[in-house]
JSON list of C-alpha atoms in Angstrom, two decimals:
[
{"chain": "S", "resi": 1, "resn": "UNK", "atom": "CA", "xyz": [0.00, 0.00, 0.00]},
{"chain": "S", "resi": 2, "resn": "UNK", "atom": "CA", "xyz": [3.08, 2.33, 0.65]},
{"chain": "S", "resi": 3, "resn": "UNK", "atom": "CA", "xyz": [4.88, 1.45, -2.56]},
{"chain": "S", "resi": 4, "resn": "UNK", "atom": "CA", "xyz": [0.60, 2.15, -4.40]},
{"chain": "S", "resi": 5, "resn": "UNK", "atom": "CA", "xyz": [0.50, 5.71, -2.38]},
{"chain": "S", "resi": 6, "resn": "UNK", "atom": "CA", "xyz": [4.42, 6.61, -3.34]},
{"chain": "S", "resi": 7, "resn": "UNK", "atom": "CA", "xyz": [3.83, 5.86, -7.04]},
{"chain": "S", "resi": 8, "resn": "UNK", "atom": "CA", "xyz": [0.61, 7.77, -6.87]},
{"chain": "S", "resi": 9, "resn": "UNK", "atom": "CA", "xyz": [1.92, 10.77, -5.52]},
{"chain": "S", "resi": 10, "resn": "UNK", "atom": "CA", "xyz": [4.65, 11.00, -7.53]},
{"chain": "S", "resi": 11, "resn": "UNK", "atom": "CA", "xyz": [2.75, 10.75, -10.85]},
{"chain": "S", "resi": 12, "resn": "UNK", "atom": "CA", "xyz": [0.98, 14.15, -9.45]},
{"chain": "S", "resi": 13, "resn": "UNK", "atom": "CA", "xyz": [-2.16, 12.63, -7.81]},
{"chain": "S", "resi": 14, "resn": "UNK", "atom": "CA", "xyz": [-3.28, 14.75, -4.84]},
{"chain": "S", "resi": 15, "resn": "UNK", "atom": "CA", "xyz": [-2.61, 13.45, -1.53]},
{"chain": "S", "resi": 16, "resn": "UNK", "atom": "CA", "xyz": [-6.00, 12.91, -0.50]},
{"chain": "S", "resi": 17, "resn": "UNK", "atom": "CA", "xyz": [-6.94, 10.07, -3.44]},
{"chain": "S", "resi": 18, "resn": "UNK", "atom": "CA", "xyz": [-3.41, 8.51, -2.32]},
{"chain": "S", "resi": 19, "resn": "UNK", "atom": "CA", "xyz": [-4.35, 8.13, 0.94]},
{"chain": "S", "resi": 20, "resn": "UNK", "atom": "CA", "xyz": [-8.10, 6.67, -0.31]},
{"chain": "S", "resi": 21, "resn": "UNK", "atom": "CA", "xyz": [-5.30, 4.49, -2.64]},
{"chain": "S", "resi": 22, "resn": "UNK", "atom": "CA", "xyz": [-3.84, 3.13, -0.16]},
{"chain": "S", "resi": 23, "resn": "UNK", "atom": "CA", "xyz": [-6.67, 2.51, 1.50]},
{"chain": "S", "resi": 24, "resn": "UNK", "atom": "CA", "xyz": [-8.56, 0.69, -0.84]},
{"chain": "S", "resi": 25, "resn": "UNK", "atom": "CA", "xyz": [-5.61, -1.48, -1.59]},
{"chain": "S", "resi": 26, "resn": "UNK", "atom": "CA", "xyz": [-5.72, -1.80, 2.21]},
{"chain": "S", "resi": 27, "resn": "UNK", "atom": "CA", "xyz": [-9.20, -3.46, 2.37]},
{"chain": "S", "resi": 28, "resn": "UNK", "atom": "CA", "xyz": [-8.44, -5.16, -1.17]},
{"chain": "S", "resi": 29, "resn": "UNK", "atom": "CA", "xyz": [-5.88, -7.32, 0.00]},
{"chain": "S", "resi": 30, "resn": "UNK", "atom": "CA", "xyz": [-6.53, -7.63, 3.83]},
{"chain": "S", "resi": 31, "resn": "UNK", "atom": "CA", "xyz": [-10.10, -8.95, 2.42]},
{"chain": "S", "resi": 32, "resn": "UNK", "atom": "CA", "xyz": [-8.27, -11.44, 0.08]},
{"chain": "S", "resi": 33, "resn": "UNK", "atom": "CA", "xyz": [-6.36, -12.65, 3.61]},
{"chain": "S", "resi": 34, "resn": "UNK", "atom": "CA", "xyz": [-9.60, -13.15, 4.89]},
{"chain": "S", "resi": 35, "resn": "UNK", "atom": "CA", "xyz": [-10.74, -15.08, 2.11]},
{"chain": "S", "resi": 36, "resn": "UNK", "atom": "CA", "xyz": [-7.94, -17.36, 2.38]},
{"chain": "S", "resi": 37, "resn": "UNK", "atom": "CA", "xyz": [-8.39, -17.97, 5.92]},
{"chain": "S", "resi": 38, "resn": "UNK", "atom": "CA", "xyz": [-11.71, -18.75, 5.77]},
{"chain": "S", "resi": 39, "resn": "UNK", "atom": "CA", "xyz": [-12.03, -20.89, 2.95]},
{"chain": "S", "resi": 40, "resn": "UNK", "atom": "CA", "xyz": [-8.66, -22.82, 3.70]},
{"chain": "S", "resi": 41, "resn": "UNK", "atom": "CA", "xyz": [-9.73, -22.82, 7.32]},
{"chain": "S", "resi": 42, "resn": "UNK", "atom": "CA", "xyz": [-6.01, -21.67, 8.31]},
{"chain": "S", "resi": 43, "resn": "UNK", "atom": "CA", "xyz": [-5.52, -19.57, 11.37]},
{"chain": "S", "resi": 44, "resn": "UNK", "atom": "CA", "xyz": [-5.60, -16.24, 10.21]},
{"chain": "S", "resi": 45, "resn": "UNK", "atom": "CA", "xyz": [-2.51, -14.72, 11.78]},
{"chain": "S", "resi": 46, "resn": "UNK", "atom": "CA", "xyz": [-0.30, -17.14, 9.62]},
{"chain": "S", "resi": 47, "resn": "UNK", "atom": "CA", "xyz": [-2.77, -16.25, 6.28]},
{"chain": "S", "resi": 48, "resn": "UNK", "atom": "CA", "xyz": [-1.55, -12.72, 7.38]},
{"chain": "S", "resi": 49, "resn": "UNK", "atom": "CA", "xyz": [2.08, -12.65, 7.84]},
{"chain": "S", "resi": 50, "resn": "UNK", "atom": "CA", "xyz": [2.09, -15.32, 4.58]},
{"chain": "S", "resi": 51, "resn": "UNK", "atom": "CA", "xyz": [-0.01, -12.82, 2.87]},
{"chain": "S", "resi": 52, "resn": "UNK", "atom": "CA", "xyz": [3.00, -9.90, 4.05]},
{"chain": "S", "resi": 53, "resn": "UNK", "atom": "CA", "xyz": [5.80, -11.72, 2.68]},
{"chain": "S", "resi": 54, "resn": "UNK", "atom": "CA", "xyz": [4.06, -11.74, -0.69]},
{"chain": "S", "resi": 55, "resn": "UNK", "atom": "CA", "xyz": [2.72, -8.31, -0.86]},
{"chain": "S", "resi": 56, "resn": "UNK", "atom": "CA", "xyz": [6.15, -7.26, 0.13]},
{"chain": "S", "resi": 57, "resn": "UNK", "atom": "CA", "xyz": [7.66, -8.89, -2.71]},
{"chain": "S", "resi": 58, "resn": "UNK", "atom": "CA", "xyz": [5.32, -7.72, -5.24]},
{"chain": "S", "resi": 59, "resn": "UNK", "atom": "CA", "xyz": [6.19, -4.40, -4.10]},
{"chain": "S", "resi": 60, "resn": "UNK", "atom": "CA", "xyz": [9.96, -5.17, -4.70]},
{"chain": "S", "resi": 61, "resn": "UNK", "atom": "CA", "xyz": [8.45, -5.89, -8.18]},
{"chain": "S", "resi": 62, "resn": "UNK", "atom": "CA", "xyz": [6.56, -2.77, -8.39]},
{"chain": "S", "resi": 63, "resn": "UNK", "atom": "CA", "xyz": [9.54, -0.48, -7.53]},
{"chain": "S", "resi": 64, "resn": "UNK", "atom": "CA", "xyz": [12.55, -2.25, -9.00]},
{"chain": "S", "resi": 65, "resn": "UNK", "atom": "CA", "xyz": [13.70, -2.83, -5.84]},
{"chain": "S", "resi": 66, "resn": "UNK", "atom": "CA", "xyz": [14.42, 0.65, -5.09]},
{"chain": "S", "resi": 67, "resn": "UNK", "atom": "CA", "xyz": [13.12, 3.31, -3.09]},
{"chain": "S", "resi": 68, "resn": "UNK", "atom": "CA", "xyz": [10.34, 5.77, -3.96]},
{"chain": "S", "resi": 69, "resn": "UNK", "atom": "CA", "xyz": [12.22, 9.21, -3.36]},
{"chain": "S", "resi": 70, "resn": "UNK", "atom": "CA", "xyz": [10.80, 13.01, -3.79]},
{"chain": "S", "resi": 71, "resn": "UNK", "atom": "CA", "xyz": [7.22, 12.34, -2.33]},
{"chain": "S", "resi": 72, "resn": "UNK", "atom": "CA", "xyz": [5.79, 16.04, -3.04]},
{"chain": "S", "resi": 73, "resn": "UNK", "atom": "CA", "xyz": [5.57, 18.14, 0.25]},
{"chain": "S", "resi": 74, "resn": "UNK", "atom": "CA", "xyz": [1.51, 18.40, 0.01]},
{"chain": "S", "resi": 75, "resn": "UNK", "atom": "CA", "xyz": [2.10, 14.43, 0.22]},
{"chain": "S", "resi": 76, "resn": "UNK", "atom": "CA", "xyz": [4.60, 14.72, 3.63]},
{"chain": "S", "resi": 77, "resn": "UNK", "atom": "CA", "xyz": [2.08, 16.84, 4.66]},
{"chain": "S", "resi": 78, "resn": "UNK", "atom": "CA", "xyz": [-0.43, 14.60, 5.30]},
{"chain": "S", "resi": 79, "resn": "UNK", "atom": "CA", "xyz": [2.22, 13.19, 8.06]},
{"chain": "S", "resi": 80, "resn": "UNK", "atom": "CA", "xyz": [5.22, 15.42, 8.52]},
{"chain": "S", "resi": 81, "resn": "UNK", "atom": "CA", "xyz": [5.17, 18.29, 11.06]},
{"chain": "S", "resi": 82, "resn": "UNK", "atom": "CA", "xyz": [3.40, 19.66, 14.17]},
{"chain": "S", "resi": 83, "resn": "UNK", "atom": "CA", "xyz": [0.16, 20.95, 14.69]},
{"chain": "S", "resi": 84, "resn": "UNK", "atom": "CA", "xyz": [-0.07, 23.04, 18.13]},
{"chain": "S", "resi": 85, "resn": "UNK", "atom": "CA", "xyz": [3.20, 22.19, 18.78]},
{"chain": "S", "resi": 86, "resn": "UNK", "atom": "CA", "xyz": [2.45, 18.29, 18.95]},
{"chain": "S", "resi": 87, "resn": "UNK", "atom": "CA", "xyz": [3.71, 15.98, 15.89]},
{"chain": "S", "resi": 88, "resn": "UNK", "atom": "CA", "xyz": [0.78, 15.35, 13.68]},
{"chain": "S", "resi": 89, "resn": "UNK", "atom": "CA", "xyz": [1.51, 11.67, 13.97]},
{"chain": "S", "resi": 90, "resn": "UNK", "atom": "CA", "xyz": [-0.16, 11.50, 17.55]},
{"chain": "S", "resi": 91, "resn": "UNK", "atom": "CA", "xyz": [-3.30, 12.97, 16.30]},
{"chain": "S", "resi": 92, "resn": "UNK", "atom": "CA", "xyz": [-4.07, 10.01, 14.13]},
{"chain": "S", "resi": 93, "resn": "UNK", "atom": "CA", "xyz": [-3.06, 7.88, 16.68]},
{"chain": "S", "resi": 94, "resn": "UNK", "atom": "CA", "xyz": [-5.57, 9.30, 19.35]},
{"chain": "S", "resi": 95, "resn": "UNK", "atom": "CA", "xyz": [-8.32, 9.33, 16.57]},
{"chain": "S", "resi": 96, "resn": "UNK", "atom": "CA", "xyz": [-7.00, 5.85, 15.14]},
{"chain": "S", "resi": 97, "resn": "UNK", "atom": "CA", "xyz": [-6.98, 4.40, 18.84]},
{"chain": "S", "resi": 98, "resn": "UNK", "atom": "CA", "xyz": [-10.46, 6.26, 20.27]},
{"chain": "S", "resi": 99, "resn": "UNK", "atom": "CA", "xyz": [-12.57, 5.43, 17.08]},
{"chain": "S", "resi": 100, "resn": "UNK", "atom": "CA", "xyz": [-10.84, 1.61, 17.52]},
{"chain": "S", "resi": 101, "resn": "UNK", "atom": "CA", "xyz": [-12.23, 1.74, 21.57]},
{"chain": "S", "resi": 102, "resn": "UNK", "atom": "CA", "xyz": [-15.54, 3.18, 20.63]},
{"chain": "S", "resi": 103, "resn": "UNK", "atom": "CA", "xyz": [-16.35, 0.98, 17.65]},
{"chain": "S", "resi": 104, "resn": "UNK", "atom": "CA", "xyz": [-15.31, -2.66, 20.36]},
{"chain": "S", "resi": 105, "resn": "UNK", "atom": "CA", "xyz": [-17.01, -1.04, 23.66]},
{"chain": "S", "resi": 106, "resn": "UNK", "atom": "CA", "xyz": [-20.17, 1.17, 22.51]},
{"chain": "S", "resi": 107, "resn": "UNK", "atom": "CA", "xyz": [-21.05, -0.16, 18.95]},
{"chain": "S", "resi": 108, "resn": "UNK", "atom": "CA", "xyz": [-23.04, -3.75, 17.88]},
{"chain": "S", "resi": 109, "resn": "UNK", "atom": "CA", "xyz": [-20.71, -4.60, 15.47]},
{"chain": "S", "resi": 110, "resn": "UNK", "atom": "CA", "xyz": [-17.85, -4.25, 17.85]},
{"chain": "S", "resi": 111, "resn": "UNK", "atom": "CA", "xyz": [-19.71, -6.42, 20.55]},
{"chain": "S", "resi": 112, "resn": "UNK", "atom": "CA", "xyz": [-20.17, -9.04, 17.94]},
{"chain": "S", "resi": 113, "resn": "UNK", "atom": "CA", "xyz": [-16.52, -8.75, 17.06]},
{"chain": "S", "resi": 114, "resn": "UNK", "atom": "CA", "xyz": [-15.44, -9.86, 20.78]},
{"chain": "S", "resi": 115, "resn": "UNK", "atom": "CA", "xyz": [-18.16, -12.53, 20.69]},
{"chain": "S", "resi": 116, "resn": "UNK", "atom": "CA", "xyz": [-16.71, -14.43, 18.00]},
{"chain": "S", "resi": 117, "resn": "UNK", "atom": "CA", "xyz": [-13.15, -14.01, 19.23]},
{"chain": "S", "resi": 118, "resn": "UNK", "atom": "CA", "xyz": [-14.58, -15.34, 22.74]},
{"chain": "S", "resi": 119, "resn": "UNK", "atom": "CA", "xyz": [-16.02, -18.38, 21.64]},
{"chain": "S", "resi": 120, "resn": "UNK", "atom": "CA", "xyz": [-17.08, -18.93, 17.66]},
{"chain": "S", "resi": 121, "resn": "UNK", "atom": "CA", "xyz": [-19.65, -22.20, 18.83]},
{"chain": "S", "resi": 122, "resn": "UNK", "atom": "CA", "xyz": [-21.00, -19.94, 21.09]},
{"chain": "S", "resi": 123, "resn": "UNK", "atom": "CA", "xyz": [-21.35, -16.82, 18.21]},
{"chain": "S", "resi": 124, "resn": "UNK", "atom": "CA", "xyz": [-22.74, -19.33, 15.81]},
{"chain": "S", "resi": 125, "resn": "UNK", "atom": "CA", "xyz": [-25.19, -20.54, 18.51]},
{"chain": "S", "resi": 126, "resn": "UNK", "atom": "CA", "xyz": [-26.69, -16.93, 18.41]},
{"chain": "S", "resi": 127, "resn": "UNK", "atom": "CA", "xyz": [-26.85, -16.35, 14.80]},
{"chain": "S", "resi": 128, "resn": "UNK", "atom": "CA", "xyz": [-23.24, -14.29, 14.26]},
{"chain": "S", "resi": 129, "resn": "UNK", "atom": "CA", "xyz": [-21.94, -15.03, 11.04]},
{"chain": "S", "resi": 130, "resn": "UNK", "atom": "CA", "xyz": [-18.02, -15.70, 11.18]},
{"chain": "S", "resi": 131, "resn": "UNK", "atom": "CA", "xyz": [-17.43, -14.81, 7.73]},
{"chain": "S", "resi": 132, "resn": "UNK", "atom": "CA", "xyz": [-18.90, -11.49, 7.56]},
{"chain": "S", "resi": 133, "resn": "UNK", "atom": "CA", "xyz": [-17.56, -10.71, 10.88]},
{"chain": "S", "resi": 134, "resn": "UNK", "atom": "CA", "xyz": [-14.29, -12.12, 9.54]},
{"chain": "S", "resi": 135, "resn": "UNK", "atom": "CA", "xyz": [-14.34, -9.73, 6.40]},
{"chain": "S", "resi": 136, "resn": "UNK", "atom": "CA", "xyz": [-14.96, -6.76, 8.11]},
{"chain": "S", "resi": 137, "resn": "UNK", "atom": "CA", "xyz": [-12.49, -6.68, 10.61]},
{"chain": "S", "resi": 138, "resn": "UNK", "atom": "CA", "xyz": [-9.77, -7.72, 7.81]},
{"chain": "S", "resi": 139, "resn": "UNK", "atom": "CA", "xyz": [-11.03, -5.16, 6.16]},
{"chain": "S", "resi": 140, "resn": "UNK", "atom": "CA", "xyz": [-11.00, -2.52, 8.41]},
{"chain": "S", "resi": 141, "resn": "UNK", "atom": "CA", "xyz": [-7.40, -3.88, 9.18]},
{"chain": "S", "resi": 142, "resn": "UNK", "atom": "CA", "xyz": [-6.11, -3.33, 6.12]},
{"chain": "S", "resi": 143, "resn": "UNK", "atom": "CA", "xyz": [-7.65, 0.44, 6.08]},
{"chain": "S", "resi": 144, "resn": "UNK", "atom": "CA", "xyz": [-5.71, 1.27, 8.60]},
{"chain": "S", "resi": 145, "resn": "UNK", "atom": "CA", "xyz": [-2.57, -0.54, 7.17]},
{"chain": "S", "resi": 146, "resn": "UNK", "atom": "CA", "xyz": [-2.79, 1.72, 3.93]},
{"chain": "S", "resi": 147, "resn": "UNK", "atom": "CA", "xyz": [-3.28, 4.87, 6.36]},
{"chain": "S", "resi": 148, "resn": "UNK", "atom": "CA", "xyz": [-0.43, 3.71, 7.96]},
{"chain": "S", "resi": 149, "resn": "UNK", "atom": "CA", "xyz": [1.83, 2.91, 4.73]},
{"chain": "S", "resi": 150, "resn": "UNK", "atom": "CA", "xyz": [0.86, 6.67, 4.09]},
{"chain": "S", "resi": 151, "resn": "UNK", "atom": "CA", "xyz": [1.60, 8.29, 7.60]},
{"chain": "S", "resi": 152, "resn": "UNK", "atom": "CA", "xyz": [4.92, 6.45, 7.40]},
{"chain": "S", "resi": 153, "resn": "UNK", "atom": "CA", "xyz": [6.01, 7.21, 3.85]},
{"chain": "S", "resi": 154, "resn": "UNK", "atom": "CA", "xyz": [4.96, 10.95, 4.47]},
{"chain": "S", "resi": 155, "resn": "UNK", "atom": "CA", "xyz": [6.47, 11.05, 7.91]},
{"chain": "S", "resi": 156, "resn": "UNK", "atom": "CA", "xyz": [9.91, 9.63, 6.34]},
{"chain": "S", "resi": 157, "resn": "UNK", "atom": "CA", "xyz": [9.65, 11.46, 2.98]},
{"chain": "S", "resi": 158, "resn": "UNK", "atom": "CA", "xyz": [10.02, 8.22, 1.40]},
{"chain": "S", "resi": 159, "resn": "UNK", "atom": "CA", "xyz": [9.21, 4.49, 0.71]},
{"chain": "S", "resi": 160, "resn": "UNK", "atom": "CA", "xyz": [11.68, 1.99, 1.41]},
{"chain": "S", "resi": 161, "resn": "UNK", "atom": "CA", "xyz": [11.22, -1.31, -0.24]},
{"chain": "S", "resi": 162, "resn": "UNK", "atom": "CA", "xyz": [11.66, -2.82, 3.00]},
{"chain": "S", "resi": 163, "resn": "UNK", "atom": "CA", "xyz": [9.33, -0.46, 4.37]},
{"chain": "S", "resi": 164, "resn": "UNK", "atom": "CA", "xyz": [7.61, -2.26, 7.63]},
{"chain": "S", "resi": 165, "resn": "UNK", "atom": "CA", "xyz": [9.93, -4.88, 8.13]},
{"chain": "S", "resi": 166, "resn": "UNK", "atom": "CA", "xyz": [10.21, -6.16, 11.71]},
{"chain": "S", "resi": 167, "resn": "UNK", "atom": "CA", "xyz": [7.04, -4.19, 12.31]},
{"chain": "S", "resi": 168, "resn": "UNK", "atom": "CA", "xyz": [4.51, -6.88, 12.49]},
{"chain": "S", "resi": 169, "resn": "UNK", "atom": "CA", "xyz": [6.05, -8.44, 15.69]},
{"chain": "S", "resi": 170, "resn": "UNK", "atom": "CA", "xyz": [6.13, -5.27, 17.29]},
{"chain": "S", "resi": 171, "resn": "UNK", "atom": "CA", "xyz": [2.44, -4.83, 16.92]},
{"chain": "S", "resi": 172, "resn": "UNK", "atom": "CA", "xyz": [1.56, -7.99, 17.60]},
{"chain": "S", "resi": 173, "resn": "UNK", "atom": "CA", "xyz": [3.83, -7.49, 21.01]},
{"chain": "S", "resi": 174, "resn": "UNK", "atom": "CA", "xyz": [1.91, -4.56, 21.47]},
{"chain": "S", "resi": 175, "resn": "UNK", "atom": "CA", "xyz": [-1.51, -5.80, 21.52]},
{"chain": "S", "resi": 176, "resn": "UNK", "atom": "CA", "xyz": [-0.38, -8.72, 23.89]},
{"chain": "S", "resi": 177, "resn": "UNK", "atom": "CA", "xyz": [1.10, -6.84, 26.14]},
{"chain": "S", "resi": 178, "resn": "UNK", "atom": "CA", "xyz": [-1.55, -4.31, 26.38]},
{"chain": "S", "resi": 179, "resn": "UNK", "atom": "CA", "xyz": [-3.71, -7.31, 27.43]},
{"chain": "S", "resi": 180, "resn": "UNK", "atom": "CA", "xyz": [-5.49, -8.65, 23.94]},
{"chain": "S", "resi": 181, "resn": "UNK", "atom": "CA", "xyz": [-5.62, -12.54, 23.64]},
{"chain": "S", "resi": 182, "resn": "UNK", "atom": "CA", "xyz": [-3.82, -14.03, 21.18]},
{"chain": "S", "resi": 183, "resn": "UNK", "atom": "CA", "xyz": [-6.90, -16.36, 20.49]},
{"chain": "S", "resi": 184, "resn": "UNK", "atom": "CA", "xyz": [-9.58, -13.97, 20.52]},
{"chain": "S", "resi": 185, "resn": "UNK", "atom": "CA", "xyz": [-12.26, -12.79, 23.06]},
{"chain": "S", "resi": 186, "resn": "UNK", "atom": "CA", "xyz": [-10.39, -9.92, 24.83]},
{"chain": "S", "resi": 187, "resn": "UNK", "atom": "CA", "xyz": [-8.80, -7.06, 24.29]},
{"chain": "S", "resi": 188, "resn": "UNK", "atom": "CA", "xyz": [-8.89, -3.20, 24.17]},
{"chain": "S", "resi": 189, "resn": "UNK", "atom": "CA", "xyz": [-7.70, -0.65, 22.12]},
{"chain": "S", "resi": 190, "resn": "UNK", "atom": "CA", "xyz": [-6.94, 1.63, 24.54]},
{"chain": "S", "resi": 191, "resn": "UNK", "atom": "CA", "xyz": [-4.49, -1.51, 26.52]},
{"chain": "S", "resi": 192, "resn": "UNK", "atom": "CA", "xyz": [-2.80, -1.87, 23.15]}
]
């Protein structure tokens, strides 16, 4: 999603439809993880970081290898820089993190979310479908990956064709830590 966003913004595309770019590639591809997983009935965590190794070497493809340099300052902008005196990065983060605690605490959806990572007999028993519950977490997963391939590339000024490496076990640290289950059921936004 980085490498899609980079490319975009240096053919001249505003900032704004690289973001939705990377966004949409996001969801496209996080949903094809989801697919997998649910179809080949393979824990999704290993669908994902399979599904990471390839995307990463497609973007090796897409780029030559090299890195995407000169991202045009309305681009950096998006990331880059301080807004009351505080880096704009932490502003999506609070947003990122409060809409991620409202959605799992306050909203149906969210509820239903924790109910199949609980116990998926016990979310079938009451009529929650895994696979659409499935699909739109993935996909709201990989939205946030392509606003975060975008925060990161603007932030840096660049993308990296190794850009994210190593990240994935930091995050996935990060959530366990912060007291999320590795197997589903529990787990807050606000802890990770």
């Amino acid at each position: 999603t980085a490498a899609i966003a980079g490319l975009a913004a240096t053919s001249g595309l505003p900032p704004a439809l690289c973001l939705l770019a990377a966004m949409v590639s996001g969801v496209f591809l996080s949903i094809c993880n989801a697919g997998i997983a649910l179809i080949a009935r393979i824990h999704p965590i290993i669908v994902t970081l399979a599904g990471l190794s390839i995307y990463r070497g497609l973007m090796r493809v897409a780029t030559g290898g090299s890195e995407i340099m000169s991202l045009p300052p309305a681009y950096r902008a998006l990331a880059d820089g301080r807004l009351l005196g505080i880096p704009k990065i932490c502003y999506y983060v609070i947003f990122v993190t409060l809409g991620a605690h409202f959605f799992l605490r306050y909203s149906l959806r969210g509820r239903q979310v924790l109910a199949l990572g609980n116990s998926e007999s016990a979310a079938r028993l009451i009529g929650l479908s895994k696979s659409r519950l499935t699909l739109l977490v993935f996909g709201i997963s990989g939205a946030l990956a392509g606003l975060t391939a975008v925060l990161v590339s603007g932030y840096y000024g660049k993308v990296q064709a190794n850009t994210g490496m190593g990240m994935e076990l930091q995050a996935i640290a990060a959530a366990v830590i912060g007291g999320t289950n590795i197997l589903g059921g529990r787990g807050s936004a606000i802890g990770t």
